[in-house]
Amino acid sequence: NFNAATNNWLTFNNSEGEGALALSGWKLRPDGYNNQFSNDNSQYYNTISAVPSTNFTNTVLQSPSFSTMGYPSVNLVFYHYYRDKNANDSIRVQASIDNGLTWSNVYLHTTGDVGGPSSFQQTTVSLDAFADQPAVMIRFNYHAVLAAYYWTIDNVNIIGIQAEPTYSWVST
């Protein structure tokens, strides 16, 4: 969750347009900001594209690196609310195992809202393709053309199922 005043997540804003860089980046927001209420009534990350004169919004919320070693099955679970304006906008979750040099889509949504302002939707995404890796990163990437709406993220968790230990006995 994002309940502390600061955290070790990184934010990037590659948006274009007057005021876009200052206003559209991922920011920690208090519960109730813009009439959005998290599933646990806590603060959350939010990125906004509804800024006049925004040509293009491209914002990234990136996790610190984490290990999935010893976990053959791994899921990403998060709550979110996405307000979609049109088919030019999209949200995606991506994963990397090479320190962010390359990213693979693990979730992509291009049409319609997800969740609601007071009913963030819980989403579970398989990260099995990134299991048993020493350094995995995920990122939430929001794309919008012109002034669109927003994406809000909260309560991000990585849940892994550990490998069963193997045993062998030798009789003496």
PDB file of C-alpha atoms in Angstrom, residues 69-158:
ATOM      1  CA  MET A  69      13.425 -16.859  -6.299  1.00  0.00           C
ATOM      2  CA  GLY A  70      11.895 -20.033  -4.884  1.00  0.00           C
ATOM      3  CA  TYR A  71       8.418 -19.092  -6.080  1.00  0.00           C
ATOM      4  CA  PRO A  72       7.233 -21.078  -9.121  1.00  0.00           C
ATOM      5  CA  SER A  73       3.913 -19.209  -9.094  1.00  0.00           C
ATOM      6  CA  VAL A  74       3.637 -15.441  -8.567  1.00  0.00           C
ATOM      7  CA  ASN A  75       0.694 -13.037  -8.870  1.00  0.00           C
ATOM      8  CA  LEU A  76       0.413  -9.270  -8.834  1.00  0.00           C
ATOM      9  CA  VAL A  77      -2.731  -8.101  -7.028  1.00  0.00           C
ATOM     10  CA  PHE A  78      -3.793  -4.449  -7.004  1.00  0.00           C
ATOM     11  CA  TYR A  79      -6.850  -2.214  -6.744  1.00  0.00           C
ATOM     12  CA  HIS A  80      -7.515   0.473  -9.334  1.00  0.00           C
ATOM     13  CA  TYR A  81      -9.948   2.867 -10.880  1.00  0.00           C
ATOM     14  CA  TYR A  82      -9.479   3.871 -14.511  1.00  0.00           C
ATOM     15  CA  ARG A  83     -11.709   6.377 -16.230  1.00  0.00           C
ATOM     16  CA  ASP A  84     -11.462   5.995 -19.978  1.00  0.00           C
ATOM     17  CA  LYS A  85     -12.222   8.752 -22.455  1.00  0.00           C
ATOM     18  CA  ASN A  86     -11.852   6.999 -25.812  1.00  0.00           C
ATOM     19  CA  ALA A  87     -10.051   4.289 -27.781  1.00  0.00           C
ATOM     20  CA  ASN A  88      -6.858   6.383 -27.934  1.00  0.00           C
ATOM     21  CA  ASP A  89      -6.220   5.837 -24.216  1.00  0.00           C
ATOM     22  CA  SER A  90      -4.830   2.747 -22.494  1.00  0.00           C
ATOM     23  CA  ILE A  91      -3.467   1.416 -19.250  1.00  0.00           C
ATOM     24  CA  ARG A  92      -0.913  -1.344 -18.972  1.00  0.00           C
ATOM     25  CA  VAL A  93       1.097  -3.175 -16.373  1.00  0.00           C
ATOM     26  CA  GLN A  94       4.523  -4.295 -17.463  1.00  0.00           C
ATOM     27  CA  ALA A  95       7.283  -6.427 -15.937  1.00  0.00           C
ATOM     28  CA  SER A  96      11.045  -6.502 -16.416  1.00  0.00           C
ATOM     29  CA  ILE A  97      13.827  -8.869 -15.346  1.00  0.00           C
ATOM     30  CA  ASP A  98      16.721  -6.905 -16.887  1.00  0.00           C
ATOM     31  CA  ASN A  99      16.663  -3.791 -14.683  1.00  0.00           C
ATOM     32  CA  GLY A 100      14.164  -2.022 -16.940  1.00  0.00           C
ATOM     33  CA  LEU A 101      15.968  -2.388 -20.258  1.00  0.00           C
ATOM     34  CA  THR A 102      12.991  -4.264 -21.702  1.00  0.00           C
ATOM     35  CA  TRP A 103       9.391  -4.489 -20.505  1.00  0.00           C
ATOM     36  CA  SER A 104       6.711  -7.099 -21.201  1.00  0.00           C
ATOM     37  CA  ASN A 105       2.989  -6.375 -21.001  1.00  0.00           C
ATOM     38  CA  VAL A 106       1.292  -8.500 -18.361  1.00  0.00           C
ATOM     39  CA  TYR A 107      -1.979  -6.504 -18.380  1.00  0.00           C
ATOM     40  CA  LEU A 108      -3.414  -4.231 -21.068  1.00  0.00           C
ATOM     41  CA  HIS A 109      -6.768  -2.437 -21.042  1.00  0.00           C
ATOM     42  CA  THR A 110      -7.861  -0.245 -23.943  1.00  0.00           C
ATOM     43  CA  THR A 111     -11.643   0.153 -23.818  1.00  0.00           C
ATOM     44  CA  GLY A 112     -13.973   1.318 -21.065  1.00  0.00           C
ATOM     45  CA  ASP A 113     -13.718   2.218 -17.409  1.00  0.00           C
ATOM     46  CA  VAL A 114     -12.363  -0.152 -14.761  1.00  0.00           C
ATOM     47  CA  GLY A 115     -13.859   0.052 -11.283  1.00  0.00           C
ATOM     48  CA  GLY A 116     -15.501   3.204 -10.013  1.00  0.00           C
ATOM     49  CA  PRO A 117     -14.648   6.275  -7.923  1.00  0.00           C
ATOM     50  CA  SER A 118     -15.759   4.517  -4.724  1.00  0.00           C
ATOM     51  CA  SER A 119     -15.366   0.913  -5.883  1.00  0.00           C
ATOM     52  CA  PHE A 120     -11.770   0.333  -6.945  1.00  0.00           C
ATOM     53  CA  GLN A 121     -11.550  -2.981  -8.786  1.00  0.00           C
ATOM     54  CA  GLN A 122      -9.262  -5.702  -7.505  1.00  0.00           C
ATOM     55  CA  THR A 123      -7.218  -7.146 -10.355  1.00  0.00           C
ATOM     56  CA  THR A 124      -4.982 -10.209 -10.260  1.00  0.00           C
ATOM     57  CA  VAL A 125      -2.297 -10.639 -12.910  1.00  0.00           C
ATOM     58  CA  SER A 126      -0.139 -13.741 -13.295  1.00  0.00           C
ATOM     59  CA  LEU A 127       3.587 -13.117 -13.110  1.00  0.00           C
ATOM     60  CA  ASP A 128       4.420 -16.805 -13.567  1.00  0.00           C
ATOM     61  CA  ALA A 129       6.572 -15.914 -16.588  1.00  0.00           C
ATOM     62  CA  PHE A 130       8.749 -13.947 -14.141  1.00  0.00           C
ATOM     63  CA  ALA A 131       8.893 -16.599 -11.419  1.00  0.00           C
ATOM     64  CA  ASP A 132      12.179 -17.760  -9.902  1.00  0.00           C
ATOM     65  CA  GLN A 133      14.011 -14.571 -10.914  1.00  0.00           C
ATOM     66  CA  PRO A 134      16.469 -12.648  -8.688  1.00  0.00           C
ATOM     67  CA  ALA A 135      15.305  -9.157  -9.733  1.00  0.00           C
ATOM     68  CA  VAL A 136      11.842  -8.318 -11.072  1.00  0.00           C
ATOM     69  CA  MET A 137      10.284  -4.877 -11.465  1.00  0.00           C
ATOM     70  CA  ILE A 138       6.743  -3.930 -12.403  1.00  0.00           C
ATOM     71  CA  ARG A 139       5.385  -0.660 -13.671  1.00  0.00           C
ATOM     72  CA  PHE A 140       1.997   0.908 -14.266  1.00  0.00           C
ATOM     73  CA  ASN A 141       1.995   2.821 -17.569  1.00  0.00           C
ATOM     74  CA  TYR A 142      -0.795   5.252 -18.524  1.00  0.00           C
ATOM     75  CA  HIS A 143      -1.202   6.524 -22.108  1.00  0.00           C
ATOM     76  CA  ALA A 144      -3.726   9.144 -23.187  1.00  0.00           C
ATOM     77  CA  VAL A 145      -4.080  11.378 -26.231  1.00  0.00           C
ATOM     78  CA  LEU A 146      -5.200  14.964 -25.623  1.00  0.00           C
ATOM     79  CA  ALA A 147      -6.940  15.757 -22.349  1.00  0.00           C
ATOM     80  CA  ALA A 148      -8.473  12.493 -21.147  1.00  0.00           C
ATOM     81  CA  TYR A 149      -9.172  11.353 -17.575  1.00  0.00           C
ATOM     82  CA  TYR A 150      -7.137   9.411 -14.995  1.00  0.00           C
ATOM     83  CA  TRP A 151      -5.888   6.175 -13.437  1.00  0.00           C
ATOM     84  CA  THR A 152      -5.699   5.504  -9.712  1.00  0.00           C
ATOM     85  CA  ILE A 153      -3.745   2.621  -8.114  1.00  0.00           C
ATOM     86  CA  ASP A 154      -3.718   1.327  -4.520  1.00  0.00           C
ATOM     87  CA  ASN A 155      -2.825  -1.705  -2.404  1.00  0.00           C
ATOM     88  CA  VAL A 156      -0.285  -3.338  -4.697  1.00  0.00           C
ATOM     89  CA  ASN A 157       0.852  -6.790  -3.541  1.00  0.00           C
ATOM     90  CA  ILE A 158       3.063  -9.516  -4.938  1.00  0.00           C
TER      91      ILE A 158
END
